[in-house]
Each structure stands twice: as structure tokens, then as C-alpha cells.
Coordinates of C-alpha atoms in Angstrom, one line a residue:
M10 CA 0.0 0.0 0.0
I11 CA 1.1 3.5 -0.7
I12 CA -0.2 6.4 1.3
I13 CA 0.1 10.0 0.1
D14 CA -0.1 13.0 2.4
T15 CA -2.3 15.2 0.1
E16 CA -6.0 14.9 -1.3
L17 CA -5.8 13.3 -4.9
T18 CA -8.5 13.7 -7.7
P19 CA -10.1 10.4 -8.5
T20 CA -8.3 10.7 -12.0
Q21 CA -4.8 11.0 -10.2
Q22 CA -5.5 8.1 -7.8
R23 CA -6.4 5.8 -10.5
H24 CA -3.4 6.8 -12.7
L25 CA -0.9 6.4 -9.7
E26 CA -2.4 3.0 -8.9
D27 CA -1.9 2.0 -12.3
F28 CA 1.5 3.1 -12.3
F29 CA 2.6 1.6 -8.9
E30 CA 0.3 -1.5 -9.5
K31 CA -0.4 -1.2 -5.7
K32 CA -3.5 0.1 -3.5
L33 CA -3.1 3.8 -3.0
V34 CA -4.5 5.9 -0.2
D35 CA -4.6 9.4 -0.3
R36 CA -5.0 11.9 2.8
T37 CA -8.6 11.8 2.9
G38 CA -9.2 8.1 2.5
L39 CA -6.5 7.8 5.4
I40 CA -8.7 10.2 7.6
L41 CA -11.9 8.3 6.8
D42 CA -10.4 5.0 7.8
I43 CA -9.3 6.3 11.2
F44 CA -12.8 7.9 11.5
A45 CA -14.5 4.4 10.7
Q46 CA -12.4 2.7 13.4
R47 CA -13.2 5.4 15.9
A48 CA -17.2 5.9 15.5
K49 CA -19.1 4.3 18.3
S50 CA -22.5 5.7 18.4
R51 CA -25.2 5.3 15.7
E52 CA -25.1 8.8 14.7
G53 CA -21.1 8.5 14.3
K54 CA -21.2 5.3 12.3
L55 CA -23.9 6.9 9.9
Q56 CA -21.7 10.1 9.6
V57 CA -18.6 8.2 8.6
E58 CA -20.3 6.0 6.3
L59 CA -22.0 9.1 4.6
A60 CA -18.5 10.6 4.3
Q61 CA -17.2 7.3 2.8
L62 CA -20.0 7.1 0.2
N63 CA -19.3 10.5 -0.9
Y64 CA -15.6 9.8 -1.4
I65 CA -16.1 6.5 -3.2
L66 CA -18.9 7.6 -5.6
P67 CA -16.6 9.6 -7.8
R68 CA -13.8 6.9 -7.6
L69 CA -15.9 4.1 -9.0
K70 CA -14.4 2.3 -11.9
G71 CA -15.9 -1.1 -11.7
K72 CA -13.5 -2.5 -9.6
G73 CA -11.5 -1.8 -6.2
F74 CA -14.7 -1.2 -4.1
A75 CA -16.8 -3.8 -2.3
L76 CA -20.4 -3.0 -3.2
S77 CA -21.9 -6.4 -2.2
R78 CA -23.3 -4.6 0.8
L79 CA -25.3 -2.2 -1.4
G80 CA -27.6 -4.9 -2.5
G81 CA -27.6 -6.7 -6.0
G82 CA -29.1 -9.6 -7.9
I83 CA -31.7 -10.0 -10.7
G84 CA -34.0 -7.1 -11.3
T85 CA -31.8 -4.3 -9.7
R86 CA -30.5 -2.9 -12.9
G87 CA -32.4 -0.3 -14.9
P88 CA -33.0 -0.8 -18.6
G89 CA -29.4 -0.1 -20.5
E90 CA -27.7 0.6 -17.3
T91 CA -24.2 -0.7 -17.1
K92 CA -22.9 -2.4 -13.9
L93 CA -20.9 0.9 -12.9
E94 CA -24.1 2.9 -13.5
T95 CA -26.0 0.7 -11.5
D96 CA -23.6 0.9 -8.4
R97 CA -23.5 4.5 -8.9
R98 CA -27.2 4.7 -8.6
K99 CA -27.2 2.4 -5.6
I100 CA -24.8 4.6 -3.7
R101 CA -26.8 7.7 -4.4
Q102 CA -29.8 6.0 -3.0
L103 CA -28.0 5.0 0.0
I104 CA -26.7 8.5 0.6
Q105 CA -30.2 9.7 0.7
K106 CA -31.3 7.2 3.2
I107 CA -28.3 7.9 5.5
K108 CA -29.1 11.6 5.3
E109 CA -32.6 11.0 6.2
R110 CA -31.7 9.0 9.2
I111 CA -29.0 11.4 10.3
E112 CA -31.7 14.3 10.0
R113 CA -33.9 12.4 12.4
I114 CA -31.3 12.2 14.9
E115 CA -30.5 16.0 14.3
N116 CA -34.2 16.9 15.0
S117 CA -33.8 15.1 18.4
R118 CA -30.8 17.1 19.0
I119 CA -32.5 20.5 18.3
E120 CA -35.4 19.5 20.8
K121 CA -32.8 18.9 23.6
R122 CA -31.0 22.2 22.6
T123 CA -34.2 23.9 22.8
S124 CA -35.1 22.7 26.2
R125 CA -31.6 23.7 27.4
K126 CA -32.2 27.2 26.4
K127 CA -35.6 27.4 28.0
K128 CA -33.9 26.2 31.1
G129 CA -31.3 28.9 30.9
I130 CA -28.4 26.4 31.1
P131 CA -25.3 27.6 29.2
V132 CA -23.6 25.4 27.0
I133 CA -19.8 25.3 26.6
S134 CA -17.9 23.5 23.8
L135 CA -14.4 22.3 23.9
V136 CA -12.8 22.8 20.7
G137 CA -9.3 22.1 19.1
Y138 CA -7.0 20.5 17.0
T139 CA -7.2 16.6 17.0
N140 CA -5.4 15.1 20.3
A141 CA -5.1 18.4 22.0
G142 CA -6.4 16.9 25.2
K143 CA -10.2 17.9 25.1
S144 CA -11.5 14.6 26.4
T145 CA -9.2 14.5 29.3
L146 CA -10.1 17.9 30.2
L147 CA -13.9 17.1 30.3
N148 CA -12.8 14.2 32.5
A149 CA -10.8 16.3 34.7
L150 CA -13.6 19.0 35.0
T151 CA -16.5 16.6 35.5
D152 CA -15.0 13.4 37.1
S153 CA -16.1 11.4 34.2
Y154 CA -14.5 8.5 32.2
V155 CA -14.9 9.5 28.5
L156 CA -12.5 7.8 26.3
A157 CA -9.3 9.8 26.3
E158 CA -6.4 8.5 24.2
D159 CA -3.2 9.5 22.7
K160 CA -4.7 9.1 19.3
L161 CA -5.9 11.0 16.3
F162 CA -9.8 11.6 16.6
A163 CA -10.2 9.5 19.7
T164 CA -13.4 11.4 19.9
L165 CA -16.1 11.4 17.3
D166 CA -19.1 11.3 19.1
P167 CA -19.9 14.5 21.1
T168 CA -20.3 14.1 25.1
T169 CA -22.0 16.4 27.2
R170 CA -21.8 16.5 31.0
K171 CA -23.3 18.9 33.5
I172 CA -21.1 20.8 35.8
V173 CA -21.9 22.2 39.2
F174 CA -19.4 23.8 41.3
P175 CA -20.2 25.7 44.4
E176 CA -18.9 29.0 43.2
V177 CA -20.0 28.9 39.6
R178 CA -23.5 28.9 37.8
P179 CA -24.3 25.1 36.7
F180 CA -23.4 24.7 33.1
L181 CA -23.2 22.0 30.3
I182 CA -19.8 21.1 28.8
T183 CA -19.4 19.3 25.5
D184 CA -16.5 17.5 24.0
T185 CA -16.4 17.8 20.2
V186 CA -14.7 16.0 17.4
G187 CA -11.1 17.3 16.8
F188 CA -10.0 19.3 13.8
I189 CA -7.1 18.9 11.5
K190 CA -5.5 20.7 8.7
K191 CA -7.0 20.2 5.1
L192 CA -10.3 18.6 6.5
P193 CA -12.3 17.6 3.6
V194 CA -15.1 19.5 2.8
F195 CA -17.7 16.7 2.5
L196 CA -16.4 15.4 6.1
I197 CA -17.4 18.7 7.4
E198 CA -20.8 18.2 5.7
A199 CA -21.3 14.8 7.0
F200 CA -20.5 16.0 10.5
K201 CA -22.6 19.1 10.2
S202 CA -25.3 18.1 12.8
T203 CA -22.5 17.4 15.2
L204 CA -20.4 20.4 14.4
E205 CA -23.6 22.5 15.0
E206 CA -23.3 22.0 18.6
I207 CA -20.3 24.2 18.5
V208 CA -22.0 26.9 16.7
N209 CA -24.9 26.9 19.1
S210 CA -22.7 27.0 22.2
D211 CA -22.7 30.2 24.4
L212 CA -18.9 29.7 25.1
L213 CA -15.8 28.0 23.3
V214 CA -12.7 26.7 25.2
H215 CA -10.2 26.1 22.7
V216 CA -7.8 23.6 23.9
V217 CA -4.2 24.1 22.5
D218 CA -1.4 21.4 22.9
I219 CA 1.2 23.8 24.1
S220 CA 3.9 21.0 24.1
N221 CA 3.7 20.7 20.2
K222 CA 6.0 22.4 18.2
N223 CA 3.4 23.3 15.6
W224 CA 0.9 24.6 18.2
E225 CA 0.8 28.2 16.5
D226 CA -0.3 26.5 13.2
Q227 CA -2.8 24.2 14.8
Y228 CA -4.4 27.2 16.8
R229 CA -4.7 29.2 13.4
E230 CA -6.2 26.2 11.5
V231 CA -8.7 25.6 14.2
N232 CA -9.8 29.3 14.3
K233 CA -9.8 29.1 10.3
I234 CA -12.5 26.1 10.6
L235 CA -14.5 27.9 13.4
S236 CA -14.9 31.0 11.0
E237 CA -16.0 28.8 8.1
L238 CA -18.5 27.2 10.5
G239 CA -19.7 30.6 11.6
A240 CA -18.9 30.4 15.4
N241 CA -18.5 33.7 16.7
Q242 CA -18.9 33.3 20.3
P243 CA -16.6 34.4 23.2
V244 CA -13.4 32.0 23.4
I245 CA -11.2 31.2 26.2
V246 CA -7.8 29.5 25.0
A247 CA -6.7 26.7 27.3
F248 CA -3.0 26.0 26.7
N249 CA -2.7 22.4 27.9
K250 CA 0.0 19.9 28.5
I251 CA 2.2 22.5 30.3
D252 CA 3.6 19.4 32.4
K253 CA 5.3 18.4 29.2
I254 CA 7.5 21.4 28.7
T255 CA 10.0 23.1 31.2
E256 CA 9.1 26.4 33.1
D257 CA 11.8 28.3 31.0
N258 CA 10.4 27.2 27.6
L259 CA 7.1 28.2 28.7
K260 CA 8.2 31.6 29.7
M261 CA 10.0 31.9 26.1
L262 CA 6.8 31.4 24.1
Q263 CA 5.5 34.5 22.5
I264 CA 1.9 34.0 23.5
E265 CA 0.9 37.7 23.7
Q266 CA 2.0 38.5 20.2
N267 CA -0.1 35.6 18.8
I268 CA -3.1 35.2 21.0
I269 CA -5.9 38.0 21.2
E270 CA -8.3 35.9 23.3
P271 CA -8.3 35.5 27.2
Y272 CA -5.9 32.4 27.9
V273 CA -4.9 30.2 30.7
F274 CA -2.1 27.5 31.1
I275 CA -3.5 24.2 32.4
S276 CA -2.5 20.5 32.5
A277 CA -5.6 18.6 32.2
S278 CA -4.0 15.2 32.9
K279 CA -2.4 16.5 36.2
R280 CA -5.2 18.7 37.0
K281 CA -3.1 21.9 37.0
G282 CA -4.7 25.3 36.6
L283 CA -8.2 24.0 36.3
D284 CA -9.3 26.7 39.0
K285 CA -8.2 29.5 36.9
L286 CA -9.8 28.2 33.7
I287 CA -13.0 27.6 35.8
K288 CA -12.8 31.5 37.0
K289 CA -12.4 32.5 33.4
I290 CA -15.6 30.5 32.5
S291 CA -17.6 31.9 35.4
Q292 CA -16.9 35.6 34.3
Y293 CA -18.4 34.9 31.2
I294 CA -21.5 32.8 31.8
E295 CA -22.4 35.0 35.0
E296 CA -22.5 38.2 33.3
D297 CA -26.4 38.4 33.1
W298 CA -26.7 37.2 36.5
E299 CA -28.2 39.3 39.3
I300 CA -28.6 39.0 43.1
L301 CA -32.0 38.2 44.6
D302 CA -32.5 39.0 48.2
S303 CA -36.2 38.7 49.2
H304 CA -38.5 37.2 51.7
F305 CA -41.3 34.7 50.7
F306 CA -44.1 32.8 52.4
F307 CA -44.2 29.1 53.1
D308 CA -46.5 28.2 50.3
Q309 CA -43.7 29.6 48.0
L310 CA -41.2 27.0 49.0
N311 CA -41.3 25.6 45.3
I312 CA -39.0 28.8 44.5
I313 CA -36.0 27.2 46.5
D314 CA -36.1 24.3 44.0
I315 CA -36.3 26.7 41.0
I316 CA -33.2 28.4 42.1
K317 CA -31.4 25.2 42.8
Q318 CA -32.0 24.2 39.3
H319 CA -31.2 27.5 37.5
G320 CA -28.9 29.4 39.8
R321 CA -27.0 29.3 43.1
I322 CA -28.5 29.7 46.6
E323 CA -26.3 31.8 49.0
K324 CA -28.4 31.6 52.2
V325 CA -31.7 30.7 53.3
E326 CA -33.3 32.0 56.7
Y327 CA -36.6 31.0 58.1
D328 CA -39.1 32.8 60.3
E329 CA -42.8 32.5 61.6
T330 CA -44.2 33.5 58.2
G331 CA -41.7 32.1 55.7
F332 CA -38.1 32.4 54.7
R333 CA -35.7 35.0 53.3
I334 CA -33.4 33.9 50.5
K335 CA -30.4 35.4 49.1
A336 CA -29.3 33.9 45.7
T337 CA -27.5 34.5 42.5
L338 CA -29.6 33.7 39.4
P339 CA -30.2 34.9 35.8
K340 CA -32.0 38.2 35.2
S341 CA -35.0 36.4 33.6
Y342 CA -35.6 34.1 36.4
K343 CA -35.3 36.6 39.1
A344 CA -37.9 38.7 37.3
K345 CA -40.3 35.7 37.0
I346 CA -39.8 34.9 40.7
L347 CA -40.3 38.5 41.8
K348 CA -43.6 38.5 39.8
T349 CA -44.9 35.5 41.8
Q350 CA -43.8 37.5 44.9
D351 CA -46.2 40.3 43.8
K352 CA -49.2 38.1 43.6

């Protein structure tokens, strides 16, 4: 097998295979092969299959691809169709079916997203180059056990966890698929529904592997892809893996000259600097929060549950007629609660 680190046209690939008389895989084919190994969820597998079919379709030449899984037999070929035309038609039909199945899953995700918006729960997405340490950071922040490996594209299926810290408003954090340079357009299209989680987040944490000598190129590449996706939310840059470089090397890095966003230095695997990252996050997600300090009657005890779900209780004091509560919560919920008080 020959692997070429660039994207080839179907004609280029065919000529090179004929010349070398060996199977040839270009950059896109290799990425798809890795994706196929990593996909675990139903949606992830469908997205990879969609990308693979879009890749195979223009490369069909009557040999070299196993199409038996697409169906076959007497009666499957239309009048005057060649075997190649039949195979192409089957692939297009399968592409359409997969798109419809992905769309159904996407509609379910939109419903969940709408529900989260109604509850006023902020959503933060971890973004970054592949293998930057996003899954490790998610595990460190949430005490979860999401698969985190030293591999390209270890995460293909987005994972969301709720975070509740005593000093920070509760929020959801999502681990997303890692980016890579020269990401194929149809791959982005196949993962469109997953990538929309990034676009619809309230805040992005851009995880950068600071121990990688090409970290600046990777940082710029991720920003480029985010721009193409239309993601324009506030961003916090988390320079990860500081445990892999010396203190002197860290001081020599020209961070200020290259980074315009607020940033922190962390080691997700060693759990260093996470308190600074959490503080940065809280500064963003609590911008529209206000203090509630009011007295309520006992028949309004459900207010405590509402605040626990959407805000943070500082203090509750009970008396003969009811209770006084001091809490921090979004403006909209404060207004709703005060309206019930007036009634």
C-alpha cells in the first residue's frame, strides 16, 4: 500500500495506482479509515458512512470497491444501465437514506437544545486540534470517564456533561470532534449536525497542545475552521499539557503576540490550572446574573427548587411566616420569581 499526504482527484489516484500497481490511499482516504475505526455511536457511524460513500462515488471504476453490501441480484439494474451506472445509482440512493436517518437524529438534538435554552443552562464546547487533550479536560472537570487516548480522532461522538461547582453557575460542557489541517469539505458536511453543537454553544474553550512545536499552526487552523462554520462566540484559550514543557520554555513562548483571546495554562492530565479556567468560564456565563434577596411565604417553597435548578443559593433563613433567601440567578428567572412575589 502507498499512502500520500495530500488529497488526490479520482483520476490522479487511478493513474498512480496503475503506475505503481499497488493500492493507493490519499490523505482523505486515510482520515476516513481512522474515523471508521473510532465511530461508536449510531450517529457517528452514519456520519462516517455518509462521508465514505461521498468519497467512493466519484472513484468508482467497476473494481476496487466492495459494493455487495449495497444490494444486488436480478432486477436491480435499470434498462440499458451498465454495472458501473447501477453501482452509482445504489450509492446515491443509500446516501439519501443515510441523510434522512441523520436528519431524524438531528431533530432530536434540536429539541434537546431548545429545552436547554428554555431552562437557561449555558452550554460550553471544547474545541481544538485533534489530540489536544479535550476529552482529558472534560474528564478532569467533571470526574467522568470519557475515552481519552493519545490518538488522532479518539473522539468522534460529542459527549455532554453537567458541571456544578459551589462558586459557579451550573453549565453543560461538550467534548467535540477534533479538527485537522485540510479537513475534507464533505467530511465537514457529513458531521454538520454534530458541528452545529459548537455553533450553538454560549462559549468555546479552545484547547491547544502547547507542547506541540506546531501549536501556532494548529491554533490558526482551528480558528479558520471555526470561522468557516460561523462560530463567533466568546473564546477562552486553554494551553494544555504544560507538564510536558519546562518552566523556562513556557516563559520563552511569545503568547501575547499571537493570541488575542483570554487564556490560561493548564495540565488536564495533572489537573493543574483548572481553577483558573473555571474562574474564566464563570466570568462569562455569569454576566447576565443578578442577586436576589427577598422574603417569601411558606406556600412559595417551590422557589427554592427553581433557584437550585437555575441558579445558586447563597443563604436561606426561616422565620414564623416564611423564609428570606439570598441567591444569584439569571435576570429572567429573577424577574419571574419577583412577579410571583407580587401576586
